[in-house]
Amino acid sequence: QKEKQLGQKENRKIENLGELKTQSRFMAKSKDVRVTIILECTSCVRNSVNKESTGISRYITQKNRHNMPSQLELKKFCPYCYKHTIHEEIKK
């Protein structure tokens, strides 16, 4: 009887390992290639010292770490400056 119980426990362990292996295939990887970044208007940041603008324009987007390892700079519309300006990636 003890041998049967041990055999059943081993079978359960093997089944549990199989379930874990199938679950790990569908779970997200720890090192994601795509990361969420924040783009901030460079002219608003400079003008905020002079208090000319009422705020700082920020956009949220994603980038691929492998293709673009450096800081991202895009020309976007700034509602505070009322024109298209360079928005630079900032650290969170």
mmCIF file of N, CA, C and O in Angstrom:
data_model
loop_
_atom_site.group_PDB
_atom_site.id
_atom_site.type_symbol
_atom_site.label_atom_id
_atom_site.label_comp_id
_atom_site.label_asym_id
_atom_site.label_seq_id
_atom_site.Cartn_x
_atom_site.Cartn_y
_atom_site.Cartn_z
ATOM 1 N N GLN A 1 0.826 -1.195 0.000
ATOM 2 C CA GLN A 1 0.000 0.000 0.000
ATOM 3 C C GLN A 1 0.871 1.261 0.000
ATOM 4 O O GLN A 1 0.561 2.228 -0.684
ATOM 5 N N LYS A 2 1.930 1.239 0.763
ATOM 6 C CA LYS A 2 2.811 2.403 0.829
ATOM 7 C C LYS A 2 3.461 2.647 -0.529
ATOM 8 O O LYS A 2 3.652 3.779 -0.948
ATOM 9 N N GLU A 3 3.801 1.555 -1.215
ATOM 10 C CA GLU A 3 4.420 1.687 -2.537
ATOM 11 C C GLU A 3 3.442 2.314 -3.533
ATOM 12 O O GLU A 3 3.815 3.139 -4.348
ATOM 13 N N LYS A 4 2.157 1.922 -3.423
ATOM 14 C CA LYS A 4 1.144 2.497 -4.298
ATOM 15 C C LYS A 4 0.977 3.988 -4.019
ATOM 16 O O LYS A 4 0.856 4.806 -4.925
ATOM 17 N N GLN A 5 0.972 4.349 -2.731
ATOM 18 C CA GLN A 5 0.826 5.756 -2.358
ATOM 19 C C GLN A 5 2.013 6.578 -2.855
ATOM 20 O O GLN A 5 1.857 7.692 -3.346
ATOM 21 N N LEU A 6 3.224 6.035 -2.722
ATOM 22 C CA LEU A 6 4.409 6.740 -3.213
ATOM 23 C C LEU A 6 4.347 6.907 -4.730
ATOM 24 O O LEU A 6 4.697 7.953 -5.267
ATOM 25 N N GLY A 7 3.911 5.876 -5.408
ATOM 26 C CA GLY A 7 3.781 5.939 -6.867
ATOM 27 C C GLY A 7 2.765 6.991 -7.290
ATOM 28 O O GLY A 7 2.976 7.729 -8.256
ATOM 29 N N GLN A 8 1.659 7.089 -6.552
ATOM 30 C CA GLN A 8 0.643 8.085 -6.867
ATOM 31 C C GLN A 8 1.167 9.501 -6.630
ATOM 32 O O GLN A 8 0.913 10.416 -7.402
ATOM 33 N N LYS A 9 1.949 9.684 -5.560
ATOM 34 C CA LYS A 9 2.518 10.996 -5.270
ATOM 35 C C LYS A 9 3.489 11.416 -6.364
ATOM 36 O O LYS A 9 3.510 12.563 -6.792
ATOM 37 N N GLU A 10 4.293 10.477 -6.834
ATOM 38 C CA GLU A 10 5.243 10.782 -7.903
ATOM 39 C C GLU A 10 4.513 11.144 -9.191
ATOM 40 O O GLU A 10 4.907 12.063 -9.905
ATOM 41 N N ASN A 11 3.414 10.442 -9.480
ATOM 42 C CA ASN A 11 2.623 10.753 -10.672
ATOM 43 C C ASN A 11 2.034 12.162 -10.590
ATOM 44 O O ASN A 11 2.012 12.896 -11.564
ATOM 45 N N ARG A 12 1.564 12.534 -9.380
ATOM 46 C CA ARG A 12 1.017 13.875 -9.188
ATOM 47 C C ARG A 12 2.095 14.935 -9.401
ATOM 48 O O ARG A 12 1.860 15.972 -9.996
ATOM 49 N N LYS A 13 3.305 14.676 -8.900
ATOM 50 C CA LYS A 13 4.405 15.623 -9.062
ATOM 51 C C LYS A 13 4.739 15.800 -10.534
ATOM 52 O O LYS A 13 4.951 16.908 -11.018
ATOM 53 N N ILE A 14 4.754 14.702 -11.268
ATOM 54 C CA ILE A 14 5.055 14.757 -12.697
ATOM 55 C C ILE A 14 3.960 15.530 -13.431
ATOM 56 O O ILE A 14 4.248 16.361 -14.294
ATOM 57 N N GLU A 15 2.695 15.324 -13.064
ATOM 58 C CA GLU A 15 1.594 16.048 -13.684
ATOM 59 C C GLU A 15 1.694 17.540 -13.382
ATOM 60 O O GLU A 15 1.491 18.382 -14.253
ATOM 61 N N ASN A 16 2.040 17.882 -12.129
ATOM 62 C CA ASN A 16 2.194 19.287 -11.743
ATOM 63 C C ASN A 16 3.325 19.941 -12.525
ATOM 64 O O ASN A 16 3.220 21.093 -12.939
ATOM 65 N N LEU A 17 4.425 19.242 -12.723
ATOM 66 C CA LEU A 17 5.533 19.787 -13.498
ATOM 67 C C LEU A 17 5.107 20.038 -14.941
ATOM 68 O O LEU A 17 5.468 21.049 -15.534
ATOM 69 N N GLY A 18 4.336 19.126 -15.489
ATOM 70 C CA GLY A 18 3.832 19.309 -16.851
ATOM 71 C C GLY A 18 2.958 20.538 -16.973
ATOM 72 O O GLY A 18 3.044 21.297 -17.934
ATOM 73 N N GLU A 19 2.111 20.785 -15.971
ATOM 74 C CA GLU A 19 1.261 21.970 -15.972
ATOM 75 C C GLU A 19 2.092 23.239 -15.874
ATOM 76 O O GLU A 19 1.829 24.222 -16.551
ATOM 77 N N LEU A 20 3.135 23.222 -15.040
ATOM 78 C CA LEU A 20 4.000 24.386 -14.895
ATOM 79 C C LEU A 20 4.715 24.700 -16.205
ATOM 80 O O LEU A 20 4.861 25.855 -16.583
ATOM 81 N N LYS A 21 5.160 23.658 -16.902
ATOM 82 C CA LYS A 21 5.855 23.876 -18.169
ATOM 83 C C LYS A 21 4.927 24.497 -19.201
ATOM 84 O O LYS A 21 5.315 25.398 -19.930
ATOM 85 N N THR A 22 3.666 24.052 -19.254
ATOM 86 C CA THR A 22 2.732 24.623 -20.222
ATOM 87 C C THR A 22 2.359 26.055 -19.842
ATOM 88 O O THR A 22 2.193 26.900 -20.704
ATOM 89 N N GLN A 23 2.280 26.348 -18.551
ATOM 90 C CA GLN A 23 1.955 27.702 -18.123
ATOM 91 C C GLN A 23 3.093 28.659 -18.432
ATOM 92 O O GLN A 23 2.869 29.800 -18.802
ATOM 93 N N SER A 24 4.335 28.215 -18.294
ATOM 94 C CA SER A 24 5.473 29.109 -18.501
ATOM 95 C C SER A 24 5.584 29.545 -19.957
ATOM 96 O O SER A 24 6.125 30.587 -20.256
ATOM 97 N N ARG A 25 5.046 28.752 -20.885
ATOM 98 C CA ARG A 25 5.079 29.140 -22.291
ATOM 99 C C ARG A 25 4.216 30.365 -22.552
ATOM 100 O O ARG A 25 4.526 31.187 -23.395
ATOM 101 N N PHE A 26 3.121 30.507 -21.812
ATOM 102 C CA PHE A 26 2.164 31.565 -22.069
ATOM 103 C C PHE A 26 2.387 32.799 -21.205
ATOM 104 O O PHE A 26 1.766 33.816 -21.432
ATOM 105 N N MET A 27 3.271 32.727 -20.245
ATOM 106 C CA MET A 27 3.504 33.871 -19.373
ATOM 107 C C MET A 27 4.488 34.836 -20.035
ATOM 108 O O MET A 27 5.301 34.447 -20.865
ATOM 109 N N ALA A 28 4.420 36.118 -19.653
ATOM 110 C CA ALA A 28 5.294 37.133 -20.234
ATOM 111 C C ALA A 28 6.728 36.930 -19.775
ATOM 112 O O ALA A 28 6.989 36.475 -18.661
ATOM 113 N N LYS A 29 7.642 37.298 -20.644
ATOM 114 C CA LYS A 29 9.055 37.182 -20.316
ATOM 115 C C LYS A 29 9.446 38.320 -19.379
ATOM 116 O O LYS A 29 8.869 39.401 -19.404
ATOM 117 N N SER A 30 10.486 38.101 -18.576
ATOM 118 C CA SER A 30 10.898 39.116 -17.619
ATOM 119 C C SER A 30 11.604 40.278 -18.307
ATOM 120 O O SER A 30 11.497 41.415 -17.893
ATOM 121 N N LYS A 31 12.345 40.003 -19.384
ATOM 122 C CA LYS A 31 13.035 41.065 -20.108
ATOM 123 C C LYS A 31 12.252 41.376 -21.374
ATOM 124 O O LYS A 31 12.469 40.778 -22.426
ATOM 125 N N ASP A 32 11.326 42.319 -21.278
ATOM 126 C CA ASP A 32 10.528 42.696 -22.438
ATOM 127 C C ASP A 32 11.355 43.551 -23.383
ATOM 128 O O ASP A 32 12.124 44.405 -22.948
ATOM 129 N N VAL A 33 11.188 43.329 -24.658
ATOM 130 C CA VAL A 33 11.900 44.111 -25.662
ATOM 131 C C VAL A 33 11.248 45.481 -25.790
ATOM 132 O O VAL A 33 11.918 46.498 -25.863
ATOM 133 N N ARG A 34 9.917 45.517 -25.786
ATOM 134 C CA ARG A 34 9.196 46.783 -25.876
ATOM 135 C C ARG A 34 9.006 47.369 -24.482
ATOM 136 O O ARG A 34 8.524 46.707 -23.573
ATOM 137 N N VAL A 35 9.392 48.636 -24.324
ATOM 138 C CA VAL A 35 9.246 49.318 -23.040
ATOM 139 C C VAL A 35 8.429 50.593 -23.230
ATOM 140 O O VAL A 35 8.458 51.215 -24.291
ATOM 141 N N THR A 36 7.694 50.983 -22.205
ATOM 142 C CA THR A 36 6.913 52.215 -22.231
ATOM 143 C C THR A 36 7.812 53.377 -21.823
ATOM 144 O O THR A 36 8.533 53.283 -20.836
ATOM 145 N N ILE A 37 7.766 54.447 -22.608
ATOM 146 C CA ILE A 37 8.595 55.624 -22.322
ATOM 147 C C ILE A 37 7.718 56.873 -22.297
ATOM 148 O O ILE A 37 6.589 56.871 -22.783
ATOM 149 N N ILE A 38 8.269 57.953 -21.739
ATOM 150 C CA ILE A 38 7.583 59.238 -21.683
ATOM 151 C C ILE A 38 8.399 60.248 -22.480
ATOM 152 O O ILE A 38 9.601 60.370 -22.279
ATOM 153 N N LEU A 39 7.723 60.950 -23.403
ATOM 154 C CA LEU A 39 8.367 61.997 -24.191
ATOM 155 C C LEU A 39 7.933 63.343 -23.633
ATOM 156 O O LEU A 39 6.746 63.581 -23.405
ATOM 157 N N GLU A 40 8.905 64.246 -23.422
ATOM 158 C CA GLU A 40 8.617 65.541 -22.816
ATOM 159 C C GLU A 40 9.099 66.657 -23.737
ATOM 160 O O GLU A 40 10.181 66.559 -24.322
ATOM 161 N N CYS A 41 8.331 67.711 -23.846
ATOM 162 C CA CYS A 41 8.668 68.846 -24.704
ATOM 163 C C CYS A 41 9.909 69.553 -24.162
ATOM 164 O O CYS A 41 9.966 69.915 -22.983
ATOM 165 N N THR A 42 10.900 69.755 -25.020
ATOM 166 C CA THR A 42 12.153 70.381 -24.566
ATOM 167 C C THR A 42 11.998 71.888 -24.406
ATOM 168 O O THR A 42 12.599 72.478 -23.505
ATOM 169 N N SER A 43 11.201 72.528 -25.253
ATOM 170 C CA SER A 43 11.063 73.987 -25.142
ATOM 171 C C SER A 43 10.229 74.374 -23.920
ATOM 172 O O SER A 43 10.486 75.402 -23.300
ATOM 173 N N CYS A 44 9.244 73.581 -23.552
ATOM 174 C CA CYS A 44 8.446 73.875 -22.343
ATOM 175 C C CYS A 44 9.299 73.754 -21.088
ATOM 176 O O CYS A 44 9.155 74.535 -20.156
ATOM 177 N N VAL A 45 10.200 72.779 -21.074
ATOM 178 C CA VAL A 45 11.061 72.585 -19.911
ATOM 179 C C VAL A 45 11.970 73.794 -19.749
ATOM 180 O O VAL A 45 12.181 74.293 -18.647
ATOM 181 N N ARG A 46 12.492 74.292 -20.859
ATOM 182 C CA ARG A 46 13.368 75.472 -20.797
ATOM 183 C C ARG A 46 12.584 76.720 -20.413
ATOM 184 O O ARG A 46 13.056 77.564 -19.661
ATOM 185 N N ASN A 47 11.365 76.860 -20.945
ATOM 186 C CA ASN A 47 10.550 78.054 -20.677
ATOM 187 C C ASN A 47 9.895 78.034 -19.305
ATOM 188 O O ASN A 47 9.448 79.071 -18.839
ATOM 189 N N SER A 48 9.807 76.865 -18.670
ATOM 190 C CA SER A 48 9.164 76.802 -17.358
ATOM 191 C C SER A 48 9.954 77.576 -16.308
ATOM 192 O O SER A 48 9.397 78.033 -15.323
ATOM 193 N N VAL A 49 11.262 77.744 -16.540
ATOM 194 C CA VAL A 49 12.077 78.555 -15.628
ATOM 195 C C VAL A 49 11.632 80.013 -15.724
ATOM 196 O O VAL A 49 11.535 80.716 -14.722
ATOM 197 N N ASN A 50 11.310 80.469 -16.959
ATOM 198 C CA ASN A 50 10.844 81.841 -17.165
ATOM 199 C C ASN A 50 9.353 81.993 -16.879
ATOM 200 O O ASN A 50 8.829 83.085 -16.923
ATOM 201 N N LYS A 51 8.651 80.873 -16.651
ATOM 202 C CA LYS A 51 7.217 80.834 -16.373
ATOM 203 C C LYS A 51 6.383 81.422 -17.518
ATOM 204 O O LYS A 51 5.355 82.045 -17.300
ATOM 205 N N GLU A 52 6.857 81.213 -18.765
ATOM 206 C CA GLU A 52 6.101 81.680 -19.925
ATOM 207 C C GLU A 52 4.975 80.713 -20.265
ATOM 208 O O GLU A 52 3.891 81.120 -20.631
ATOM 209 N N SER A 53 5.232 79.396 -20.150
ATOM 210 C CA SER A 53 4.201 78.413 -20.477
ATOM 211 C C SER A 53 3.475 77.968 -19.219
ATOM 212 O O SER A 53 4.013 78.044 -18.117
ATOM 213 N N THR A 54 2.245 77.495 -19.391
ATOM 214 C CA THR A 54 1.423 77.110 -18.246
ATOM 215 C C THR A 54 1.654 75.669 -17.807
ATOM 216 O O THR A 54 1.203 75.274 -16.744
ATOM 217 N N GLY A 55 2.348 74.856 -18.624
ATOM 218 C CA GLY A 55 2.586 73.458 -18.276
ATOM 219 C C GLY A 55 3.647 72.838 -19.147
ATOM 220 O O GLY A 55 4.290 73.525 -19.939
ATOM 221 N N ILE A 56 3.824 71.534 -19.015
ATOM 222 C CA ILE A 56 4.805 70.794 -19.799
ATOM 223 C C ILE A 56 4.077 69.688 -20.551
ATOM 224 O O ILE A 56 3.365 68.888 -19.943
ATOM 225 N N SER A 57 4.276 69.646 -21.869
ATOM 226 C CA SER A 57 3.624 68.647 -22.710
ATOM 227 C C SER A 57 4.357 67.316 -22.587
ATOM 228 O O SER A 57 5.587 67.263 -22.693
ATOM 229 N N ARG A 58 3.596 66.240 -22.364
ATOM 230 C CA ARG A 58 4.180 64.896 -22.265
ATOM 231 C C ARG A 58 3.340 63.912 -23.060
ATOM 232 O O ARG A 58 2.111 63.987 -23.050
ATOM 233 N N TYR A 59 4.021 63.015 -23.760
ATOM 234 C CA TYR A 59 3.388 61.939 -24.510
ATOM 235 C C TYR A 59 3.899 60.607 -23.983
ATOM 236 O O TYR A 59 5.067 60.505 -23.618
ATOM 237 N N ILE A 60 3.045 59.585 -23.961
ATOM 238 C CA ILE A 60 3.446 58.230 -23.564
ATOM 239 C C ILE A 60 3.414 57.358 -24.806
ATOM 240 O O ILE A 60 2.434 57.353 -25.544
ATOM 241 N N THR A 61 4.509 56.623 -25.044
ATOM 242 C CA THR A 61 4.602 55.746 -26.198
ATOM 243 C C THR A 61 5.482 54.548 -25.846
ATOM 244 O O THR A 61 5.925 54.422 -24.710
ATOM 245 N N GLN A 62 5.728 53.690 -26.826
ATOM 246 C CA GLN A 62 6.582 52.518 -26.612
ATOM 247 C C GLN A 62 7.723 52.530 -27.611
ATOM 248 O O GLN A 62 7.600 53.101 -28.693
ATOM 249 N N LYS A 63 8.835 51.902 -27.214
ATOM 250 C CA LYS A 63 9.951 51.754 -28.140
ATOM 251 C C LYS A 63 10.567 50.375 -27.968
ATOM 252 O O LYS A 63 10.420 49.735 -26.925
ATOM 253 N N ASN A 64 11.271 49.941 -29.009
ATOM 254 C CA ASN A 64 11.948 48.653 -29.003
ATOM 255 C C ASN A 64 13.376 48.876 -28.515
ATOM 256 O O ASN A 64 14.123 49.659 -29.099
ATOM 257 N N ARG A 65 13.765 48.208 -27.439
ATOM 258 C CA ARG A 65 15.096 48.395 -26.861
ATOM 259 C C ARG A 65 16.220 47.973 -27.799
ATOM 260 O O ARG A 65 17.276 48.578 -27.809
ATOM 261 N N HIS A 66 15.987 46.904 -28.561
ATOM 262 C CA HIS A 66 17.044 46.381 -29.431
ATOM 263 C C HIS A 66 17.278 47.285 -30.635
ATOM 264 O O HIS A 66 18.417 47.502 -31.043
ATOM 265 N N ASN A 67 16.220 47.811 -31.232
ATOM 266 C CA ASN A 67 16.361 48.666 -32.410
ATOM 267 C C ASN A 67 16.788 50.089 -32.055
ATOM 268 O O ASN A 67 17.455 50.748 -32.844
ATOM 269 N N MET A 68 16.363 50.587 -30.894
ATOM 270 C CA MET A 68 16.622 51.973 -30.516
ATOM 271 C C MET A 68 17.170 52.035 -29.091
ATOM 272 O O MET A 68 16.452 52.357 -28.149
ATOM 273 N N PRO A 69 18.451 51.697 -28.890
ATOM 274 C CA PRO A 69 19.001 51.716 -27.522
ATOM 275 C C PRO A 69 19.226 53.132 -26.985
ATOM 276 O O PRO A 69 19.241 53.347 -25.774
ATOM 277 N N SER A 70 19.396 54.119 -27.886
ATOM 278 C CA SER A 70 19.633 55.490 -27.445
ATOM 279 C C SER A 70 18.320 56.179 -27.091
ATOM 280 O O SER A 70 17.237 55.631 -27.289
ATOM 281 N N GLN A 71 18.433 57.427 -26.597
ATOM 282 C CA GLN A 71 17.242 58.187 -26.230
ATOM 283 C C GLN A 71 16.454 58.561 -27.477
ATOM 284 O O GLN A 71 17.014 58.962 -28.488
ATOM 285 N N LEU A 72 15.146 58.490 -27.378
ATOM 286 C CA LEU A 72 14.262 58.765 -28.507
ATOM 287 C C LEU A 72 13.890 60.245 -28.532
ATOM 288 O O LEU A 72 13.586 60.835 -27.486
ATOM 289 N N GLU A 73 13.943 60.853 -29.715
ATOM 290 C CA GLU A 73 13.515 62.239 -29.907
ATOM 291 C C GLU A 73 12.557 62.285 -31.086
ATOM 292 O O GLU A 73 12.889 61.828 -32.178
ATOM 293 N N LEU A 74 11.368 62.818 -30.862
ATOM 294 C CA LEU A 74 10.365 62.933 -31.920
ATOM 295 C C LEU A 74 9.814 64.353 -31.951
ATOM 296 O O LEU A 74 9.760 65.033 -30.922
ATOM 297 N N LYS A 75 9.410 64.778 -33.133
ATOM 298 C CA LYS A 75 8.788 66.083 -33.275
ATOM 299 C C LYS A 75 7.282 65.896 -33.118
ATOM 300 O O LYS A 75 6.647 65.230 -33.933
ATOM 301 N N LYS A 76 6.705 66.439 -32.041
ATOM 302 C CA LYS A 76 5.285 66.293 -31.731
ATOM 303 C C LYS A 76 4.678 67.682 -31.475
ATOM 304 O O LYS A 76 5.395 68.642 -31.213
ATOM 305 N N PHE A 77 3.351 67.746 -31.508
ATOM 306 C CA PHE A 77 2.671 69.011 -31.238
ATOM 307 C C PHE A 77 2.602 69.262 -29.738
ATOM 308 O O PHE A 77 2.217 68.393 -28.959
ATOM 309 N N CYS A 78 2.960 70.462 -29.344
ATOM 310 C CA CYS A 78 2.882 70.865 -27.937
ATOM 311 C C CYS A 78 1.703 71.824 -27.775
ATOM 312 O O CYS A 78 1.701 72.908 -28.371
ATOM 313 N N PRO A 79 0.687 71.453 -26.991
ATOM 314 C CA PRO A 79 -0.475 72.335 -26.817
ATOM 315 C C PRO A 79 -0.162 73.593 -26.000
ATOM 316 O O PRO A 79 -0.911 74.556 -26.047
ATOM 317 N N TYR A 80 0.944 73.622 -25.264
ATOM 318 C CA TYR A 80 1.315 74.785 -24.465
ATOM 319 C C TYR A 80 2.099 75.802 -25.286
ATOM 320 O O TYR A 80 1.980 77.001 -25.084
ATOM 321 N N CYS A 81 2.914 75.313 -26.236
ATOM 322 C CA CYS A 81 3.675 76.208 -27.116
ATOM 323 C C CYS A 81 2.891 76.554 -28.369
ATOM 324 O O CYS A 81 3.262 77.471 -29.100
ATOM 325 N N TYR A 82 1.838 75.784 -28.677
ATOM 326 C CA TYR A 82 1.021 75.927 -29.882
ATOM 327 C C TYR A 82 1.835 75.748 -31.162
ATOM 328 O O TYR A 82 1.640 76.451 -32.148
ATOM 329 N N LYS A 83 2.798 74.819 -31.138
ATOM 330 C CA LYS A 83 3.580 74.512 -32.338
ATOM 331 C C LYS A 83 4.221 73.133 -32.181
ATOM 332 O O LYS A 83 4.195 72.543 -31.094
ATOM 333 N N HIS A 84 4.778 72.614 -33.271
ATOM 334 C CA HIS A 84 5.480 71.339 -33.242
ATOM 335 C C HIS A 84 6.893 71.557 -32.701
ATOM 336 O O HIS A 84 7.633 72.399 -33.225
ATOM 337 N N THR A 85 7.232 70.826 -31.651
ATOM 338 C CA THR A 85 8.550 70.952 -31.024
ATOM 339 C C THR A 85 9.157 69.565 -30.838
ATOM 340 O O THR A 85 8.479 68.546 -30.979
ATOM 341 N N ILE A 86 10.430 69.540 -30.486
ATOM 342 C CA ILE A 86 11.117 68.264 -30.241
ATOM 343 C C ILE A 86 10.753 67.780 -28.842
ATOM 344 O O ILE A 86 10.886 68.509 -27.860
ATOM 345 N N HIS A 87 10.281 66.549 -28.773
ATOM 346 C CA HIS A 87 9.967 65.894 -27.499
ATOM 347 C C HIS A 87 11.021 64.826 -27.258
ATOM 348 O O HIS A 87 11.254 63.986 -28.118
ATOM 349 N N GLU A 88 11.641 64.859 -26.097
ATOM 350 C CA GLU A 88 12.755 63.985 -25.765
ATOM 351 C C GLU A 88 12.334 62.978 -24.694
ATOM 352 O O GLU A 88 11.539 63.295 -23.816
ATOM 353 N N GLU A 89 12.914 61.800 -24.752
ATOM 354 C CA GLU A 89 12.619 60.745 -23.782
ATOM 355 C C GLU A 89 13.170 61.125 -22.421
ATOM 356 O O GLU A 89 14.295 61.618 -22.319
ATOM 357 N N ILE A 90 12.366 60.918 -21.375
ATOM 358 C CA ILE A 90 12.818 61.204 -20.003
ATOM 359 C C ILE A 90 12.800 59.909 -19.205
ATOM 360 O O ILE A 90 12.120 58.956 -19.571
ATOM 361 N N LYS A 91 13.521 59.896 -18.106
ATOM 362 C CA LYS A 91 13.515 58.731 -17.213
ATOM 363 C C LYS A 91 12.332 58.834 -16.290
ATOM 364 O O LYS A 91 11.940 59.901 -15.855
ATOM 365 N N LYS A 92 11.738 57.665 -15.966
ATOM 366 C CA LYS A 92 10.564 57.620 -15.085
ATOM 367 C C LYS A 92 10.971 57.809 -13.653
ATOM 368 O O LYS A 92 11.950 57.396 -13.187
#
